[in-house]
Short mmCIF file of N, CA, C and O in Angstrom, two decimals:
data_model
loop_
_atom_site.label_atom_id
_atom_site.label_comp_id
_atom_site.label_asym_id
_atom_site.label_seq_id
_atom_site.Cartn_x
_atom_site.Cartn_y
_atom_site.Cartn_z
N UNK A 2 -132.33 159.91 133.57
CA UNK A 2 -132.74 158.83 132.69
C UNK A 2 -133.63 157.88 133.48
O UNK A 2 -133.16 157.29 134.45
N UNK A 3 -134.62 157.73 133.19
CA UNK A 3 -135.49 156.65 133.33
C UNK A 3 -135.70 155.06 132.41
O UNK A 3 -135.49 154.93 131.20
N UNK A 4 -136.11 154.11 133.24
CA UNK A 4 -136.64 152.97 132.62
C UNK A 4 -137.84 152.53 133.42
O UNK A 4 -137.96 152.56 134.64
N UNK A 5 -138.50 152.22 132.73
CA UNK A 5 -139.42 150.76 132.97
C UNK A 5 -139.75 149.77 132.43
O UNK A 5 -140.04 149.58 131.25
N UNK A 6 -139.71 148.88 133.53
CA UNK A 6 -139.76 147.20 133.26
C UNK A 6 -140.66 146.49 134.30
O UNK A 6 -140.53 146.31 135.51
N UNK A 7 -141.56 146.17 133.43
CA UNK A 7 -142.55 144.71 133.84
C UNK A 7 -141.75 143.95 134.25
O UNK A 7 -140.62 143.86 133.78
N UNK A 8 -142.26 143.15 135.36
CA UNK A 8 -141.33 141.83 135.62
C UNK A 8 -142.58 140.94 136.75
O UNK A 8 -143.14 141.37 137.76
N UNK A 9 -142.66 139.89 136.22
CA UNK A 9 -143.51 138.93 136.96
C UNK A 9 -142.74 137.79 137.31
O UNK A 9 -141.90 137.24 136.60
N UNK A 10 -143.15 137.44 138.62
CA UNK A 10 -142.08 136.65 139.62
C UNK A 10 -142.73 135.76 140.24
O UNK A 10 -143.40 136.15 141.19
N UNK A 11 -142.74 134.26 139.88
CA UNK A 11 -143.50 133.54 140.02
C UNK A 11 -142.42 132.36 141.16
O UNK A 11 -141.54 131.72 140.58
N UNK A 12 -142.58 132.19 142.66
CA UNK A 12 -141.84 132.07 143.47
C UNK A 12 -142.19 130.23 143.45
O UNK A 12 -143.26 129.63 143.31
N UNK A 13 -141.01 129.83 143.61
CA UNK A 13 -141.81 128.04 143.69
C UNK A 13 -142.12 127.51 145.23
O UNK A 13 -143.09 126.78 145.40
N UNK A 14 -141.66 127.71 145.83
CA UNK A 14 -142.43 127.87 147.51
C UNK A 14 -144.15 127.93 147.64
O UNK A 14 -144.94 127.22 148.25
N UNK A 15 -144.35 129.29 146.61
CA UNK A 15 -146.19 129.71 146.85
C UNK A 15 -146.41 130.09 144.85
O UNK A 15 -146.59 131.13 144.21
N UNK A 16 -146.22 128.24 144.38
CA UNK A 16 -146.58 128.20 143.11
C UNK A 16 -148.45 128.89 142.73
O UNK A 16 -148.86 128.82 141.57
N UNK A 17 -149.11 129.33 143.56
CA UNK A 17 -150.52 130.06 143.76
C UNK A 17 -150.11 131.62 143.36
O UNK A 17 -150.60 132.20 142.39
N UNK A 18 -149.25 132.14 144.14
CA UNK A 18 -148.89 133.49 144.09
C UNK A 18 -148.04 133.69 143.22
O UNK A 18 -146.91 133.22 143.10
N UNK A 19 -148.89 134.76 142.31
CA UNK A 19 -147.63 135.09 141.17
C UNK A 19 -148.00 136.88 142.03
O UNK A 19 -149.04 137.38 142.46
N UNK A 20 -146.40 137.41 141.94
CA UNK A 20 -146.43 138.55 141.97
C UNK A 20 -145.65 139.26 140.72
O UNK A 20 -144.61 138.89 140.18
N UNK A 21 -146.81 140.82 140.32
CA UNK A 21 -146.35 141.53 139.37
C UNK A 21 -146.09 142.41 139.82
O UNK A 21 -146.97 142.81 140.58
N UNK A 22 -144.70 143.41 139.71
CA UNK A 22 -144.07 144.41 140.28
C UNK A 22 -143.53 145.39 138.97
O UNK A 22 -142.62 145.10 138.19
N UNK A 23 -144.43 146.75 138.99
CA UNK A 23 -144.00 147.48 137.52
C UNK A 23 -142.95 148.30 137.70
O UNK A 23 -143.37 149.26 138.34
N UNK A 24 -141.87 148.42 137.48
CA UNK A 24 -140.91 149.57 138.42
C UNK A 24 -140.50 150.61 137.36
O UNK A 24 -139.84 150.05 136.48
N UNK A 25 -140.58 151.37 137.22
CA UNK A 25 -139.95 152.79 137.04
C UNK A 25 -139.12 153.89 137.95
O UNK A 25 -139.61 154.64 138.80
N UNK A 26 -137.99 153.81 137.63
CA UNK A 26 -137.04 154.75 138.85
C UNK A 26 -135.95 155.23 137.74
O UNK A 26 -135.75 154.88 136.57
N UNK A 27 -135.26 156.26 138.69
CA UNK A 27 -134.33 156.91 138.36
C UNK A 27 -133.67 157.00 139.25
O UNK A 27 -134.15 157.10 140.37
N UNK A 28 -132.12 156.99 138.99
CA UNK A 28 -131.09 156.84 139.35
C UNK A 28 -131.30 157.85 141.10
O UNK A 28 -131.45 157.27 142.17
N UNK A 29 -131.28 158.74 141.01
CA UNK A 29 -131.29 160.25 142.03
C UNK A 29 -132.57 160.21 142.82
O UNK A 29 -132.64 161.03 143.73
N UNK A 30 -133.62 159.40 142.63
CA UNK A 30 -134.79 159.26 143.46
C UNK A 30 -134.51 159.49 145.03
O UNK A 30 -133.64 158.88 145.66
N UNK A 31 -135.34 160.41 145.56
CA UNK A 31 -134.84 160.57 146.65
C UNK A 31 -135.81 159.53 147.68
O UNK A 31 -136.84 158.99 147.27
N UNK A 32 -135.25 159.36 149.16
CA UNK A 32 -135.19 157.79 149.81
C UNK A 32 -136.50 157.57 150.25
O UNK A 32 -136.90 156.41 150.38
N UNK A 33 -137.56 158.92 150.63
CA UNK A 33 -138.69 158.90 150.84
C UNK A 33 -139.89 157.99 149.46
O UNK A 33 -141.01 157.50 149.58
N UNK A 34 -139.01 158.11 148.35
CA UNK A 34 -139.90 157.63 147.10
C UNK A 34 -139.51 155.97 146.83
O UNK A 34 -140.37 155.13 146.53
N UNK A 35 -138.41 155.75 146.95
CA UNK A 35 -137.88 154.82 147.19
C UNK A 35 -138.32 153.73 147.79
O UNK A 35 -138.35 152.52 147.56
N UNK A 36 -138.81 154.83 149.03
CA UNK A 36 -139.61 153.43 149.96
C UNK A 36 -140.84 153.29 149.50
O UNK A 36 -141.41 152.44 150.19
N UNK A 37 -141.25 153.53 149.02
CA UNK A 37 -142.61 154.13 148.41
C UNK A 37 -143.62 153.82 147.29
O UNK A 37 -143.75 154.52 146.28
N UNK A 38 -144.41 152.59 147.58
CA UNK A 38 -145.07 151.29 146.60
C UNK A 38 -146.72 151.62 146.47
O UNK A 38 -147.37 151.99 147.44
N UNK A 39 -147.23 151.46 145.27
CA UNK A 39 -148.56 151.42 145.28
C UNK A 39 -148.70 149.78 145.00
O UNK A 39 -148.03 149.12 144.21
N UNK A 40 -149.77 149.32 145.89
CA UNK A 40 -150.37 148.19 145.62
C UNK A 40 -151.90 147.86 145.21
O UNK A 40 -152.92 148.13 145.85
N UNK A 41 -151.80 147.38 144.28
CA UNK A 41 -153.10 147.43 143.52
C UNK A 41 -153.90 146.10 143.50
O UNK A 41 -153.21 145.08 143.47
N UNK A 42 -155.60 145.90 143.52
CA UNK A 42 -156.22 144.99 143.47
C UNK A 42 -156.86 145.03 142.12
O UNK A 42 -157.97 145.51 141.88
N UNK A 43 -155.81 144.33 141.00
CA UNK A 43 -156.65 144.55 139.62
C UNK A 43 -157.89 143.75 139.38
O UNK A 43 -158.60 144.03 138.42
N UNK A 44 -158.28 142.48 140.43
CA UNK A 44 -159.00 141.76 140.10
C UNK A 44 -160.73 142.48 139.92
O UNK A 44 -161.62 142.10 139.16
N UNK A 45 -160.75 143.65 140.97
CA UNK A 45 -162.30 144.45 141.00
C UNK A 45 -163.17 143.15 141.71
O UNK A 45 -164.40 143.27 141.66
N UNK A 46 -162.68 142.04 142.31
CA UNK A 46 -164.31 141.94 142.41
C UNK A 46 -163.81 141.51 144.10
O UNK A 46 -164.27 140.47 144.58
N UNK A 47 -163.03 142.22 144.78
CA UNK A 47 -162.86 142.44 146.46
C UNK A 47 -162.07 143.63 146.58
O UNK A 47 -161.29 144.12 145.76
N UNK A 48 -162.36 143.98 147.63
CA UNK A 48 -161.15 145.25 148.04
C UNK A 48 -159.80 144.97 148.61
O UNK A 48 -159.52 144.24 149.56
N UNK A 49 -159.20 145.53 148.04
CA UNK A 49 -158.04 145.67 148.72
C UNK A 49 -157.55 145.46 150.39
O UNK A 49 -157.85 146.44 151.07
N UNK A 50 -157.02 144.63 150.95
CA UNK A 50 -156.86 144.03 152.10
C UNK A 50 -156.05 144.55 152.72
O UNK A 50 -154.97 144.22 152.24
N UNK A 51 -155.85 145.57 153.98
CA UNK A 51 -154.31 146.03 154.67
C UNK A 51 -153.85 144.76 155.83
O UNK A 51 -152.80 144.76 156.48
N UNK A 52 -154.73 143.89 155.89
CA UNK A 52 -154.41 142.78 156.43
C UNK A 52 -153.08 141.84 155.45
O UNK A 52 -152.01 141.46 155.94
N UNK A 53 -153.40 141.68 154.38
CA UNK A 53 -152.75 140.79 153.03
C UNK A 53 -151.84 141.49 152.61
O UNK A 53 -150.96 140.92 151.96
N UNK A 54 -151.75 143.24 152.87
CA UNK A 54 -150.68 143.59 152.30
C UNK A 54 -149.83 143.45 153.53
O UNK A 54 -148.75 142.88 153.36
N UNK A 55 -150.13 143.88 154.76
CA UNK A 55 -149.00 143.64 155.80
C UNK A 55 -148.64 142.32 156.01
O UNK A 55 -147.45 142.22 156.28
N UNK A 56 -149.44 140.95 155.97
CA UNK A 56 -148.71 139.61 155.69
C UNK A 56 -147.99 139.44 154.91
O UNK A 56 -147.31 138.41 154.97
N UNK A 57 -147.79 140.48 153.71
CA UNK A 57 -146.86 139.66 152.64
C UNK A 57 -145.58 140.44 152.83
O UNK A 57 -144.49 140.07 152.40
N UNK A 58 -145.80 141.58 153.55
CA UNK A 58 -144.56 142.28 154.15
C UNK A 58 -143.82 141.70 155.34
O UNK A 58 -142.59 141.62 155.39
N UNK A 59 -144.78 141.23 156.43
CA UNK A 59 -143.78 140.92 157.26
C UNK A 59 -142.92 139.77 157.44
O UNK A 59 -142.53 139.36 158.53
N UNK A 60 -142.61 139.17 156.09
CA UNK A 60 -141.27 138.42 156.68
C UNK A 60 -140.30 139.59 156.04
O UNK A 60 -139.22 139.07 155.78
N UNK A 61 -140.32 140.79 155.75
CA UNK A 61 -139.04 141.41 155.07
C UNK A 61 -139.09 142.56 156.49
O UNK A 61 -138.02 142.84 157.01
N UNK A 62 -139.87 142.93 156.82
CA UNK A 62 -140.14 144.16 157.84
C UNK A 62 -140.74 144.68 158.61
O UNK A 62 -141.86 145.10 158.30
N UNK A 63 -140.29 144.83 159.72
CA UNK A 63 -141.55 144.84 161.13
C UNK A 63 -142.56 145.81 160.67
O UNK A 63 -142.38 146.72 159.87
N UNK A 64 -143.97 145.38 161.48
CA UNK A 64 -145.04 146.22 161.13
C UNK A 64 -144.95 147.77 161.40
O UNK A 64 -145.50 148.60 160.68
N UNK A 65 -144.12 148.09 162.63
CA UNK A 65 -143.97 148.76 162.95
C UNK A 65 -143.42 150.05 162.81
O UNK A 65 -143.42 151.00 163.60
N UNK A 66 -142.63 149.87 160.86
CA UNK A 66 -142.13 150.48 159.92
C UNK A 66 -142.68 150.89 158.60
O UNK A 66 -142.20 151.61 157.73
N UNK A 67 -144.52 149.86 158.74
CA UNK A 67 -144.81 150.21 157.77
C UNK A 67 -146.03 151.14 157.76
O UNK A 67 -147.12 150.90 158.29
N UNK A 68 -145.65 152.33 157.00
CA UNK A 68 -147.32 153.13 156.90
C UNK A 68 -148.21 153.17 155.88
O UNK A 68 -147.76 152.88 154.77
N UNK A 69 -149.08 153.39 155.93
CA UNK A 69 -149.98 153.07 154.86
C UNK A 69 -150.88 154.07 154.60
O UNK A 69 -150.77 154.95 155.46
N UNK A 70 -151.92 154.38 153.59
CA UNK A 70 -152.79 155.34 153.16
C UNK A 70 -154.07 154.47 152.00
O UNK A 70 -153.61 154.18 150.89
N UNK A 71 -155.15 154.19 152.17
CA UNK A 71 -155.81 153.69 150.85
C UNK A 71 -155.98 154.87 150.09
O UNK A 71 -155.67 155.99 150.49
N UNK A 72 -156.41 154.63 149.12
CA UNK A 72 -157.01 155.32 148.25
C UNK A 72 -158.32 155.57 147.95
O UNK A 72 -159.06 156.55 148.06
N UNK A 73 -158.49 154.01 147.38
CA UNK A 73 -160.00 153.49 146.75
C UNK A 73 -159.78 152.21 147.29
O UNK A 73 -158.66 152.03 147.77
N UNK A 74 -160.66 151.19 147.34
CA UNK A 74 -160.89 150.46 147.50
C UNK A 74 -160.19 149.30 147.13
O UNK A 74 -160.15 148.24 147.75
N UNK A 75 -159.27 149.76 145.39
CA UNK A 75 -158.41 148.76 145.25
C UNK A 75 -156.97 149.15 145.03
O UNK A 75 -156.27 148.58 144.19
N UNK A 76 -156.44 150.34 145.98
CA UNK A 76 -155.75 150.97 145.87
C UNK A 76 -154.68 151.62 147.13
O UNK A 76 -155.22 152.48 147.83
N UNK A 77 -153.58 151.36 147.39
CA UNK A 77 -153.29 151.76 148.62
C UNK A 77 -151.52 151.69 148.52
O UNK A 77 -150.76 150.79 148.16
N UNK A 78 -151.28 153.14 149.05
CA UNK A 78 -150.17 153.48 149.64
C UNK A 78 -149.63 152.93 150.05
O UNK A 78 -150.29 152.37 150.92
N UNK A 79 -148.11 152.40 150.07
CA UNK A 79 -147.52 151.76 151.21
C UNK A 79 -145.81 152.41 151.23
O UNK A 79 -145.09 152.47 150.23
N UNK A 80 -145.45 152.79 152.44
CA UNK A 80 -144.12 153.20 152.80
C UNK A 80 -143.45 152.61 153.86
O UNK A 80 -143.81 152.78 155.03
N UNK A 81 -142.23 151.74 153.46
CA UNK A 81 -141.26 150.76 154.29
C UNK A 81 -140.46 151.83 154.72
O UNK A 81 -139.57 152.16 153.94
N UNK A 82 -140.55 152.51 155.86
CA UNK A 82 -139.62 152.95 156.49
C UNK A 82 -138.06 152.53 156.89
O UNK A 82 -138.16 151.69 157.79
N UNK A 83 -137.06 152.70 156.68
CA UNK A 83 -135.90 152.71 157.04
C UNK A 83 -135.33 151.71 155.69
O UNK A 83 -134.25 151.15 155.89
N UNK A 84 -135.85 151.52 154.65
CA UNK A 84 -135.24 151.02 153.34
C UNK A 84 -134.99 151.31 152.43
O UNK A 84 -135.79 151.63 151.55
N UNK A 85 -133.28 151.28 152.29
CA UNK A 85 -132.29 151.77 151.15
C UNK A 85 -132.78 151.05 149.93
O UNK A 85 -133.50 150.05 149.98
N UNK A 86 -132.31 151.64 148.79
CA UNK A 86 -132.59 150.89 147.37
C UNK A 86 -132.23 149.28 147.50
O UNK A 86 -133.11 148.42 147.49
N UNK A 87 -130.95 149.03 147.62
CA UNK A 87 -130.99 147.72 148.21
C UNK A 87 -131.90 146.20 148.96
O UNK A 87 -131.89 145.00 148.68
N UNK A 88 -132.53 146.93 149.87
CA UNK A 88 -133.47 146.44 150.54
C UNK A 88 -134.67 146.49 149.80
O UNK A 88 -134.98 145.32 149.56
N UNK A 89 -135.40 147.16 149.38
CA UNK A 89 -136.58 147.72 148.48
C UNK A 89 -136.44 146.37 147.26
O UNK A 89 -137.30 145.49 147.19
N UNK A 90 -135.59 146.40 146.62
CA UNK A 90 -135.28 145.71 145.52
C UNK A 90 -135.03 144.00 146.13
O UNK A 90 -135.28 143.15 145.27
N UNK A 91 -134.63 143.51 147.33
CA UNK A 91 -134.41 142.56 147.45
C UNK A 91 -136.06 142.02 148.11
O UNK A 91 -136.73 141.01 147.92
N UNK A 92 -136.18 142.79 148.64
CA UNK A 92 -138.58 142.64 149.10
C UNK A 92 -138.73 142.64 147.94
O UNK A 92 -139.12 141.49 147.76
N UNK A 93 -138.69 143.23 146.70
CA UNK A 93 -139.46 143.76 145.43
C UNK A 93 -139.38 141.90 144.81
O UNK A 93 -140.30 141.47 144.12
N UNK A 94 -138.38 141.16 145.13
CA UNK A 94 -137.32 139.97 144.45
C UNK A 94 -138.51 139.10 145.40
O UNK A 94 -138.74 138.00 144.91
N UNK A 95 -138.92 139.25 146.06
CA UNK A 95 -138.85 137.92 147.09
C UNK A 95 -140.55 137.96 147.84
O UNK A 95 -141.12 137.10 148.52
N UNK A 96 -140.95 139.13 147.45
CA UNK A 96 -142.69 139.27 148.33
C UNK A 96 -143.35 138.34 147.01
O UNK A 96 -143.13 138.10 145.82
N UNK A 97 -144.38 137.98 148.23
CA UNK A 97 -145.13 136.86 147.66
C UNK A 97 -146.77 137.38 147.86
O UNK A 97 -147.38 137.36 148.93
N UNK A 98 -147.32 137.87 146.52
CA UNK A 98 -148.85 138.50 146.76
C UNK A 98 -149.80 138.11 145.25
O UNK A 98 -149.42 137.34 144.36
N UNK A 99 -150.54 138.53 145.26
CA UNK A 99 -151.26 138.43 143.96
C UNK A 99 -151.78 139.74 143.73
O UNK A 99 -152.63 140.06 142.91
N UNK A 100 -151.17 140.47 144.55
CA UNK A 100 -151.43 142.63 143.88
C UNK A 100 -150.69 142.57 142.82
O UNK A 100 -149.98 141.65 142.41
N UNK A 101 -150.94 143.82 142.30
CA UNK A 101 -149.64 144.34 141.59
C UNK A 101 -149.37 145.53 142.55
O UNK A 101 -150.07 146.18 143.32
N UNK A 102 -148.25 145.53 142.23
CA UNK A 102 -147.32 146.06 142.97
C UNK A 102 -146.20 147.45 141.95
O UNK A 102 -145.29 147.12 141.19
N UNK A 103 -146.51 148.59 142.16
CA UNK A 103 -146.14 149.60 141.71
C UNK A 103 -144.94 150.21 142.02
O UNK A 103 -145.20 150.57 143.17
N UNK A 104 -143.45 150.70 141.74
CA UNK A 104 -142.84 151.51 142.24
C UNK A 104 -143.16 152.77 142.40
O UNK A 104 -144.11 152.91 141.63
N UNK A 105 -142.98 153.69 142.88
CA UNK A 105 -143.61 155.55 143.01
C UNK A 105 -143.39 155.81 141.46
O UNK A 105 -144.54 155.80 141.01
N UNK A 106 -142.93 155.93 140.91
CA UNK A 106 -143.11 156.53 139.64
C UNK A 106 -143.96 155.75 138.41
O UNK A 106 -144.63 156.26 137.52
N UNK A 107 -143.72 154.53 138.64
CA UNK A 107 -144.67 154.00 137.75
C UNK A 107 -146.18 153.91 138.16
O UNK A 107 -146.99 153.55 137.31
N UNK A 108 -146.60 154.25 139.52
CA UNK A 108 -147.74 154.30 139.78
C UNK A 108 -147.93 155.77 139.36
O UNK A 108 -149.06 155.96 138.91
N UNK A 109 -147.08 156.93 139.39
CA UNK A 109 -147.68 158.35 139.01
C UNK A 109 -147.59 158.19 137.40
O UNK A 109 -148.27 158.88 136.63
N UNK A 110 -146.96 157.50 137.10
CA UNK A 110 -147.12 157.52 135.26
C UNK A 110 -148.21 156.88 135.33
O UNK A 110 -149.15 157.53 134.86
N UNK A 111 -148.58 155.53 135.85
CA UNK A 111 -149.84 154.80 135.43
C UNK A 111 -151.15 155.68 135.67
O UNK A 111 -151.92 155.93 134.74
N UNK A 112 -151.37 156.19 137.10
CA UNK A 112 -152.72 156.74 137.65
C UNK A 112 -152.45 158.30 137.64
O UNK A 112 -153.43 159.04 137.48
N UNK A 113 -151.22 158.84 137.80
CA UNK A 113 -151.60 160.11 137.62
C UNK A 113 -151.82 160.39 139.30
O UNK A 113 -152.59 161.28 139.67
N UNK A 114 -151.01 159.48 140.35
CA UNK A 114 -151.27 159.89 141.89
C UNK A 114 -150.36 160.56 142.23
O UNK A 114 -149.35 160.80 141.58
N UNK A 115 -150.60 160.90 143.16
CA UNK A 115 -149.97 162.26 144.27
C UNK A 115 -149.54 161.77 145.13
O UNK A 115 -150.18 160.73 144.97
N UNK A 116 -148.67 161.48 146.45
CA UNK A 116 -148.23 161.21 147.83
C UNK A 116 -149.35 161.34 148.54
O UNK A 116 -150.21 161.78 147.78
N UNK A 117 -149.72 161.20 149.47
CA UNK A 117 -150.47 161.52 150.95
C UNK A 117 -149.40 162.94 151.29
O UNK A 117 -148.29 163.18 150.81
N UNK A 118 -150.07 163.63 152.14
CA UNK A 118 -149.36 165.30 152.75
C UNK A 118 -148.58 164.38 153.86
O UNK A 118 -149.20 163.56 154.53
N UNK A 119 -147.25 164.57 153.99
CA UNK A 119 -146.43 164.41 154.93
C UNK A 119 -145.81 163.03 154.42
O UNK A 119 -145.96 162.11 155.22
N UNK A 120 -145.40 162.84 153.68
CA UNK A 120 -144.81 161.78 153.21
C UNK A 120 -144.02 162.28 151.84
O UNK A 120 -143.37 161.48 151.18
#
């Protein structure tokens, strides 16, 4: 069984940054997908930043856990190594960006993407 749910999270700390996070999961997802976020630049008129996405990660997780892959230009892979559903969901609660922000399945329902090979 699947769901998805929109949810926009507007933090009062960084009243500037609204973050939108689309999630679609299932219960049995295995932990590699889990960790496993597309972040998107819907605005089109800059590219996508791996600078801005790793700032808005690292107060939840050393850099050193996170890998990455672009796509396109406003489009890019991201995998938090060593994070249970738990963790995933409490970053998902608390990152502060102006991407949107995809779970693995709602980015393959939305775009129709594939993993990177070895991931």
């Amino acid at each position: 069984m699947s769901t998805t749910t929109n949810a926009t999270i507007t933090t009062p700390t960084a009243a500037t940054k609204k973050t939108t996070v689309i999630f679609k999961e299932i219960h049995n997802l295995k932990r590699n997908l889990i960790q496993t976020l597309l972040f998107v630049d819907l605005s089109k008129n800059r590219a996508l930043s791996l600078t801005e996405v790793i700032k808005c990660l690292e107060p939840f997780i050393s850099i050193k856990y996170i890998q990455y892959h672009s796509l396109d230009e406003n489009k890019m892979w991201v995998r938090l190594l060593g994070c249970d559903r738990g963790r995933m969901n409490n970053i998902l609660l608390n990152i502060q960006t102006d991407y949107v922000i995809y779970t693995y399945l709602a980015a393959q329902e939305q775009y129709g993407l594939c993993l990177p090979l070895g991931w």
